[in-house]
Amino acid sequence: MYDFSIVTRWIDSLLRHTLNLGDFWSILIECVLVGICILTAYALIAIVLIFMERKVCAYFQCRLGPMRVGPWGIFQVFADVLKMLIKEIFAVDKADKMLYYIAPFLVIIASVGTFSFLPWNKGAAVLDFNVGVFLLTAISSIGILGVFLAGWGSNNKYSVVSAMRGAVQMISYEMSLCLCLISAVVLTGTMQIGGIVEAQHGAWLIFQTPVTWLAFLVFLVAGNAEANRGPFDLAEAESELTAGYHTEYSGMGFGFYYLAEYLNLFVISGIAATVFLGGWMPLHVAGLDGFNAVMDFIPGIIWFFVKTFAIVWILMWIRWTFPRLRIDQILKLEWKYLMPLMLVILTLTTVWVALV
């Protein structure tokens, strides 16, 4: 019912035909508008996630969380953002200056790039290529370079150890993430993100085969590790590595890593909701036409946010429940259990598609 492409076509027609701006200026203005929307949504969601993380953490630790700035502490995040913006950005004397300054931008570029692939609603996907899954995994891999170069360029022994841990962990768990996405591609028959959502019109992917729910669970575990969040936050182990690979960063240099961490959590949850839970697609039950009609009245963007934030809450629950793992346990979990499990699931999924 709610197709956002109607709005985008109206804006395009307004610029091209009503205002007679021509192709170049119309495309330029549309790109600027899309960029502003992406960055605004990026910043607002980061603020919401930081506040949500603090309150969820406080709930699990039987306390209130930040309460001083504003009612229930809702303005505490804005105060922290202002403080970070006015902090001095200092340089490390013996650091590799080029790597040191490039690294935060690589992390934020990878985060914004993957964020742009999320389909918010029907007709509201910014990047929706026919090889969307491939591009999504390729752009997300840039973040690994940002983590590694930050530790190496800082010329700090704690940062270097952290960067090594982070790079090994992220590269390892990308294997399981990619196998989960490949299993979704096999089931839907397309690599386009919008096509994967459309293929779940009758039933969400998690309900389409007997083993897809296992792929969904593996994706959550591997995604949590890919985002460097507890219990997989060994790269930022404060008790032994100070602040990890971003120890030597201050001001917005540190702010970029802080933003990327929370938005990567949202991106992982959004991809999981899109690929396995239908994204903006409503819940439909075969044979219940009245129920399906009621579900169709709920806008797709609400479905997307409800599913995504439900997964975000689950991942926060996991972070504040389980203790941090050792590096050998993290790698053993991936290479001995998750990746072989996903290979079996992918094989079973392929057989299912071939036979059914």
Short mmCIF file of C-alpha atoms in Angstrom, two decimals:
data_model
loop_
_atom_site.label_atom_id
_atom_site.label_comp_id
_atom_site.label_asym_id
_atom_site.label_seq_id
_atom_site.Cartn_x
_atom_site.Cartn_y
_atom_site.Cartn_z
CA MET A 1 0.00 0.00 0.00
CA TYR A 2 2.75 2.43 0.94
CA ASP A 3 5.06 2.75 -2.07
CA PHE A 4 7.67 5.47 -1.52
CA SER A 5 8.65 5.40 -5.20
CA ILE A 6 5.57 7.59 -5.85
CA VAL A 7 7.26 10.37 -3.86
CA THR A 8 10.64 9.90 -5.55
CA ARG A 9 9.07 9.97 -9.02
CA TRP A 10 7.18 13.16 -8.10
CA ILE A 11 10.41 14.85 -6.96
CA ASP A 12 12.18 13.74 -10.15
CA SER A 13 9.31 15.03 -12.30
CA LEU A 14 9.29 18.33 -10.39
CA LEU A 15 12.99 18.91 -11.02
CA ARG A 16 13.09 17.72 -14.64
CA HIS A 17 9.79 18.92 -16.09
CA THR A 18 8.25 21.55 -13.81
CA LEU A 19 11.49 23.42 -13.05
CA ASN A 20 13.23 22.39 -16.32
CA LEU A 21 16.59 21.89 -14.66
CA GLY A 22 17.83 19.23 -17.07
CA ASP A 23 19.38 15.87 -16.36
CA PHE A 24 22.65 17.03 -14.78
CA TRP A 25 21.22 19.44 -12.23
CA SER A 26 18.26 17.19 -11.45
CA ILE A 27 20.51 14.22 -10.69
CA LEU A 28 22.90 16.42 -8.70
CA ILE A 29 20.10 17.84 -6.52
CA GLU A 30 18.60 14.37 -6.02
CA CYS A 31 22.00 12.99 -4.94
CA VAL A 32 22.45 15.88 -2.48
CA LEU A 33 18.96 15.30 -1.03
CA VAL A 34 19.60 11.57 -0.69
CA GLY A 35 22.98 12.25 0.98
CA ILE A 36 21.38 14.66 3.46
CA CYS A 37 18.67 12.10 4.29
CA ILE A 38 21.26 9.33 4.81
CA LEU A 39 23.52 11.41 7.07
CA THR A 40 20.56 12.77 9.06
CA ALA A 41 19.15 9.28 9.60
CA TYR A 42 22.66 8.02 10.44
CA ALA A 43 23.14 10.64 13.16
CA LEU A 44 19.64 10.34 14.63
CA ILE A 45 19.74 6.54 14.80
CA ALA A 46 23.19 6.70 16.44
CA ILE A 47 21.79 9.00 19.16
CA VAL A 48 18.84 6.67 19.75
CA LEU A 49 21.09 3.59 19.91
CA ILE A 50 23.55 5.17 22.37
CA PHE A 51 20.70 6.17 24.69
CA MET A 52 19.09 2.75 24.27
CA GLU A 53 22.37 0.96 25.04
CA ARG A 54 22.85 2.92 28.26
CA LYS A 55 19.31 2.25 29.47
CA VAL A 56 19.39 -1.46 28.51
CA CYS A 57 22.76 -1.85 30.22
CA ALA A 58 21.39 -0.11 33.33
CA TYR A 59 18.31 -2.34 33.33
CA PHE A 60 20.39 -5.52 33.27
CA GLN A 61 22.64 -4.14 36.03
CA CYS A 62 19.67 -3.07 38.21
CA ARG A 63 20.33 0.67 38.00
CA LEU A 64 18.84 3.72 36.26
CA GLY A 65 21.50 4.81 33.78
CA PRO A 66 22.14 8.50 32.91
CA MET A 67 19.53 10.69 34.63
CA ARG A 68 21.14 14.12 35.09
CA VAL A 69 20.71 15.92 31.73
CA GLY A 70 17.04 16.32 30.84
CA PRO A 71 14.08 14.22 31.99
CA TRP A 72 15.12 10.55 32.33
CA GLY A 73 18.51 11.59 30.95
CA ILE A 74 17.28 11.90 27.36
CA PHE A 75 19.57 14.87 26.64
CA GLN A 76 22.70 13.20 28.01
CA VAL A 77 23.67 11.91 24.56
CA PHE A 78 23.35 15.40 23.04
CA ALA A 79 25.62 16.76 25.78
CA ASP A 80 28.18 14.03 25.03
CA VAL A 81 28.03 14.79 21.30
CA LEU A 82 28.65 18.48 21.96
CA LYS A 83 31.57 17.64 24.23
CA MET A 84 33.09 15.38 21.57
CA LEU A 85 32.71 18.02 18.85
CA ILE A 86 34.63 20.68 20.83
CA LYS A 87 37.38 18.38 22.09
CA GLU A 88 40.90 18.99 20.83
CA ILE A 89 42.19 16.59 18.19
CA PHE A 90 45.82 15.89 19.11
CA ALA A 91 48.44 14.12 17.04
CA VAL A 92 50.66 11.26 18.20
CA ASP A 93 54.33 12.14 17.71
CA LYS A 94 55.65 8.81 16.43
CA ALA A 95 52.53 7.68 14.61
CA ASP A 96 52.35 7.01 10.88
CA LYS A 97 50.44 10.21 10.12
CA MET A 98 48.84 9.12 6.84
CA LEU A 99 47.53 5.79 8.19
CA TYR A 100 46.56 7.42 11.49
CA TYR A 101 44.33 10.02 9.84
CA ILE A 102 42.93 7.81 7.05
CA ALA A 103 41.77 4.96 9.31
CA PRO A 104 38.71 6.67 10.93
CA PHE A 105 37.43 7.74 7.51
CA LEU A 106 37.66 4.18 6.18
CA VAL A 107 35.58 2.93 9.10
CA ILE A 108 32.92 5.62 8.69
CA ILE A 109 32.81 5.18 4.88
CA ALA A 110 32.23 1.44 5.29
CA SER A 111 29.54 2.08 7.91
CA VAL A 112 27.67 4.72 5.87
CA GLY A 113 28.03 2.63 2.71
CA THR A 114 26.45 -0.49 4.22
CA PHE A 115 23.83 1.68 5.94
CA SER A 116 22.78 2.96 2.50
CA PHE A 117 21.87 -0.56 1.35
CA LEU A 118 19.10 -0.97 3.93
CA PRO A 119 15.63 -0.95 2.30
CA TRP A 120 13.49 1.21 4.60
CA ASN A 121 10.25 0.75 2.71
CA LYS A 122 8.99 -0.26 -0.71
CA GLY A 123 10.61 2.18 -3.14
CA ALA A 124 12.80 3.68 -0.39
CA ALA A 125 16.05 1.79 -0.97
CA VAL A 126 18.97 4.13 -1.71
CA LEU A 127 21.29 1.50 -3.21
CA ASP A 128 19.46 -1.45 -4.77
CA PHE A 129 21.73 -2.99 -7.42
CA ASN A 130 21.19 -6.38 -9.05
CA VAL A 131 24.38 -7.54 -7.26
CA GLY A 132 23.47 -5.82 -4.00
CA VAL A 133 24.53 -8.67 -1.70
CA PHE A 134 27.98 -8.80 -3.32
CA LEU A 135 28.46 -5.02 -3.04
CA LEU A 136 27.20 -5.02 0.54
CA THR A 137 29.80 -7.55 1.65
CA ALA A 138 32.53 -5.81 -0.37
CA ILE A 139 31.88 -2.36 1.14
CA SER A 140 31.56 -3.73 4.67
CA SER A 141 35.03 -5.28 4.31
CA ILE A 142 36.57 -1.79 4.07
CA GLY A 143 35.93 -1.40 7.80
CA ILE A 144 38.51 -4.10 8.53
CA LEU A 145 41.19 -1.90 6.96
CA GLY A 146 40.10 1.02 9.16
CA VAL A 147 40.49 -1.10 12.29
CA PHE A 148 43.85 -2.55 11.27
CA LEU A 149 45.36 0.73 10.05
CA ALA A 150 44.24 2.54 13.22
CA GLY A 151 46.19 0.15 15.42
CA TRP A 152 49.20 -0.06 13.13
CA GLY A 153 49.36 3.66 12.42
CA SER A 154 49.09 4.63 16.10
CA ASN A 155 52.47 2.99 16.82
CA ASN A 156 51.19 1.82 20.20
CA LYS A 157 51.76 -1.75 21.38
CA TYR A 158 48.26 -2.04 22.84
CA SER A 159 46.70 -0.68 19.66
CA VAL A 160 48.72 -3.04 17.47
CA VAL A 161 47.66 -6.10 19.48
CA SER A 162 44.06 -4.89 19.34
CA ALA A 163 44.24 -4.33 15.58
CA MET A 164 45.61 -7.84 15.04
CA ARG A 165 42.81 -9.33 17.13
CA GLY A 166 40.15 -7.22 15.43
CA ALA A 167 41.34 -8.00 11.90
CA VAL A 168 41.59 -11.76 12.53
CA GLN A 169 38.17 -11.84 14.18
CA MET A 170 36.38 -9.77 11.55
CA ILE A 171 37.94 -11.62 8.60
CA SER A 172 37.06 -14.98 10.18
CA TYR A 173 33.42 -14.19 10.92
CA GLU A 174 32.87 -12.69 7.49
CA MET A 175 33.00 -16.27 6.21
CA SER A 176 29.88 -17.25 8.15
CA LEU A 177 28.12 -13.99 7.32
CA CYS A 178 28.70 -14.47 3.60
CA LEU A 179 27.52 -18.10 3.74
CA CYS A 180 24.31 -16.93 5.47
CA LEU A 181 23.71 -14.39 2.71
CA ILE A 182 24.51 -16.96 0.01
CA SER A 183 21.89 -19.30 1.49
CA ALA A 184 19.36 -16.46 1.23
CA VAL A 185 20.39 -15.84 -2.38
CA VAL A 186 19.91 -19.55 -3.17
CA LEU A 187 16.40 -19.50 -1.67
CA THR A 188 15.24 -16.26 -3.32
CA GLY A 189 17.11 -16.60 -6.62
CA THR A 190 18.38 -13.01 -6.62
CA MET A 191 21.27 -10.94 -5.23
CA GLN A 192 19.22 -7.73 -5.26
CA ILE A 193 18.26 -6.61 -1.75
CA GLY A 194 14.82 -5.44 -2.89
CA GLY A 195 14.29 -8.73 -4.71
CA ILE A 196 15.10 -10.69 -1.55
CA VAL A 197 12.42 -8.73 0.32
CA GLU A 198 9.86 -9.19 -2.48
CA ALA A 199 10.52 -12.95 -2.48
CA GLN A 200 9.24 -13.06 1.12
CA HIS A 201 5.75 -11.80 0.25
CA GLY A 202 4.12 -15.12 1.03
CA ALA A 203 6.31 -16.06 4.01
CA TRP A 204 9.42 -14.66 5.63
CA LEU A 205 12.61 -16.51 4.75
CA ILE A 206 13.04 -17.86 8.28
CA PHE A 207 9.84 -19.91 7.78
CA GLN A 208 10.50 -21.16 4.25
CA THR A 209 12.77 -24.13 5.03
CA PRO A 210 13.40 -26.26 8.13
CA VAL A 211 17.01 -25.00 8.46
CA THR A 212 16.75 -21.29 7.67
CA TRP A 213 16.18 -20.38 11.31
CA LEU A 214 19.60 -21.90 12.07
CA ALA A 215 21.16 -19.63 9.42
CA PHE A 216 19.40 -16.70 11.10
CA LEU A 217 20.92 -17.59 14.49
CA VAL A 218 24.38 -18.01 12.95
CA PHE A 219 23.99 -14.61 11.27
CA LEU A 220 23.20 -12.97 14.63
CA VAL A 221 26.25 -14.53 16.29
CA ALA A 222 28.60 -13.77 13.39
CA GLY A 223 27.16 -10.26 13.01
CA ASN A 224 27.76 -9.56 16.68
CA ALA A 225 31.38 -10.64 16.26
CA GLU A 226 31.73 -8.60 13.05
CA ALA A 227 30.57 -5.48 14.92
CA ASN A 228 33.16 -6.11 17.68
CA ARG A 229 30.50 -6.20 20.38
CA GLY A 230 30.42 -8.27 23.56
CA PRO A 231 31.05 -11.06 24.18
CA PHE A 232 33.25 -10.69 21.07
CA ASP A 233 34.75 -7.31 22.04
CA LEU A 234 38.23 -8.70 22.62
CA ALA A 235 39.73 -6.05 20.31
CA GLU A 236 38.55 -3.34 22.74
CA ALA A 237 39.22 -5.23 25.97
CA GLU A 238 39.57 -2.26 28.35
CA SER A 239 41.04 -4.33 31.16
CA GLU A 240 44.07 -5.31 29.09
CA LEU A 241 44.27 -3.04 26.00
CA THR A 242 43.08 0.35 27.34
CA ALA A 243 40.69 1.29 24.49
CA GLY A 244 42.08 -1.03 21.84
CA TYR A 245 42.84 0.18 18.33
CA HIS A 246 41.40 3.69 18.94
CA THR A 247 43.38 4.33 22.15
CA GLU A 248 45.36 7.18 20.57
CA TYR A 249 42.35 8.96 19.02
CA SER A 250 40.59 11.99 20.46
CA GLY A 251 37.74 14.30 19.45
CA MET A 252 35.91 13.27 16.30
CA GLY A 253 38.65 10.80 15.40
CA PHE A 254 37.40 8.72 18.30
CA GLY A 255 33.85 9.87 17.54
CA PHE A 256 33.92 8.21 14.12
CA TYR A 257 34.75 4.85 15.70
CA TYR A 258 32.09 5.39 18.35
CA LEU A 259 29.46 6.20 15.72
CA ALA A 260 30.47 3.31 13.48
CA GLU A 261 30.23 0.80 16.32
CA TYR A 262 26.61 1.63 17.06
CA LEU A 263 25.57 2.01 13.43
CA ASN A 264 27.22 -1.30 12.57
CA LEU A 265 24.97 -2.81 15.23
CA PHE A 266 21.96 -1.26 13.48
CA VAL A 267 23.23 -2.35 10.04
CA ILE A 268 23.72 -5.96 11.14
CA SER A 269 20.26 -5.98 12.70
CA GLY A 270 18.76 -4.32 9.62
CA ILE A 271 20.34 -6.85 7.26
CA ALA A 272 19.13 -9.73 9.45
CA ALA A 273 15.61 -8.26 9.48
CA THR A 274 15.73 -7.70 5.70
CA VAL A 275 17.12 -11.06 4.66
CA PHE A 276 15.42 -13.39 7.14
CA LEU A 277 12.39 -11.49 8.50
CA GLY A 278 11.07 -9.88 5.33
CA GLY A 279 12.39 -6.33 5.89
CA TRP A 280 9.50 -3.95 5.33
CA MET A 281 7.24 -6.83 4.26
CA PRO A 282 4.25 -7.35 6.61
CA LEU A 283 3.58 -10.64 8.38
CA HIS A 284 1.33 -12.80 6.19
CA VAL A 285 -0.21 -16.12 7.18
CA ALA A 286 -1.49 -18.39 4.39
CA GLY A 287 -5.27 -18.74 4.48
CA LEU A 288 -5.90 -15.80 6.84
CA ASP A 289 -6.87 -13.12 4.31
CA GLY A 290 -8.49 -10.83 6.89
CA PHE A 291 -5.40 -10.93 9.13
CA ASN A 292 -3.13 -10.30 6.13
CA ALA A 293 -5.24 -7.30 5.07
CA VAL A 294 -4.92 -5.78 8.55
CA MET A 295 -1.15 -6.30 8.51
CA ASP A 296 -0.96 -4.55 5.13
CA PHE A 297 -2.36 -1.37 6.70
CA ILE A 298 0.81 -0.98 8.80
CA PRO A 299 3.42 1.02 6.81
CA GLY A 300 6.48 -0.93 5.71
CA ILE A 301 8.90 1.46 7.43
CA ILE A 302 7.27 0.64 10.78
CA TRP A 303 7.66 -3.09 10.10
CA PHE A 304 11.33 -2.53 9.25
CA PHE A 305 12.10 -0.51 12.38
CA VAL A 306 10.17 -2.84 14.71
CA LYS A 307 12.03 -5.90 13.39
CA THR A 308 15.41 -4.15 13.39
CA PHE A 309 15.14 -2.71 16.89
CA ALA A 310 13.88 -6.06 18.20
CA ILE A 311 17.11 -7.65 16.94
CA VAL A 312 19.13 -4.70 18.32
CA TRP A 313 17.61 -5.33 21.74
CA ILE A 314 18.47 -9.04 21.54
CA LEU A 315 22.10 -8.25 20.66
CA MET A 316 22.31 -5.74 23.53
CA TRP A 317 20.85 -8.39 25.83
CA ILE A 318 23.59 -10.79 24.71
CA ARG A 319 26.31 -8.18 25.26
CA TRP A 320 25.32 -7.43 28.84
CA THR A 321 24.69 -11.06 29.76
CA PHE A 322 27.67 -13.10 28.60
CA PRO A 323 31.31 -12.61 29.67
CA ARG A 324 34.02 -11.76 27.16
CA LEU A 325 35.53 -14.71 25.28
CA ARG A 326 39.22 -15.42 24.78
CA ILE A 327 40.71 -15.06 21.31
CA ASP A 328 41.17 -18.83 20.96
CA GLN A 329 37.54 -19.43 21.92
CA ILE A 330 36.35 -16.83 19.41
CA LEU A 331 38.29 -18.38 16.54
CA LYS A 332 37.40 -21.93 17.54
CA LEU A 333 33.70 -21.01 17.56
CA GLU A 334 33.96 -19.73 14.00
CA TRP A 335 36.24 -22.22 12.30
CA LYS A 336 35.18 -25.41 14.11
CA TYR A 337 31.46 -24.81 14.57
CA LEU A 338 29.80 -21.89 12.78
CA MET A 339 31.42 -22.17 9.36
CA PRO A 340 31.02 -25.99 9.07
CA LEU A 341 27.42 -25.60 10.26
CA MET A 342 26.75 -22.98 7.59
CA LEU A 343 28.30 -25.16 4.90
CA VAL A 344 25.89 -27.94 5.87
CA ILE A 345 22.96 -25.49 5.94
CA LEU A 346 23.92 -24.11 2.52
CA THR A 347 24.09 -27.64 1.10
CA LEU A 348 20.70 -28.55 2.58
CA THR A 349 19.20 -25.29 1.30
CA THR A 350 20.49 -25.99 -2.21
CA VAL A 351 19.05 -29.52 -2.13
CA TRP A 352 15.73 -28.14 -0.85
CA VAL A 353 15.52 -25.62 -3.72
CA ALA A 354 16.46 -28.26 -6.28
CA LEU A 355 13.86 -30.76 -5.05
CA VAL A 356 11.01 -28.47 -3.94
#
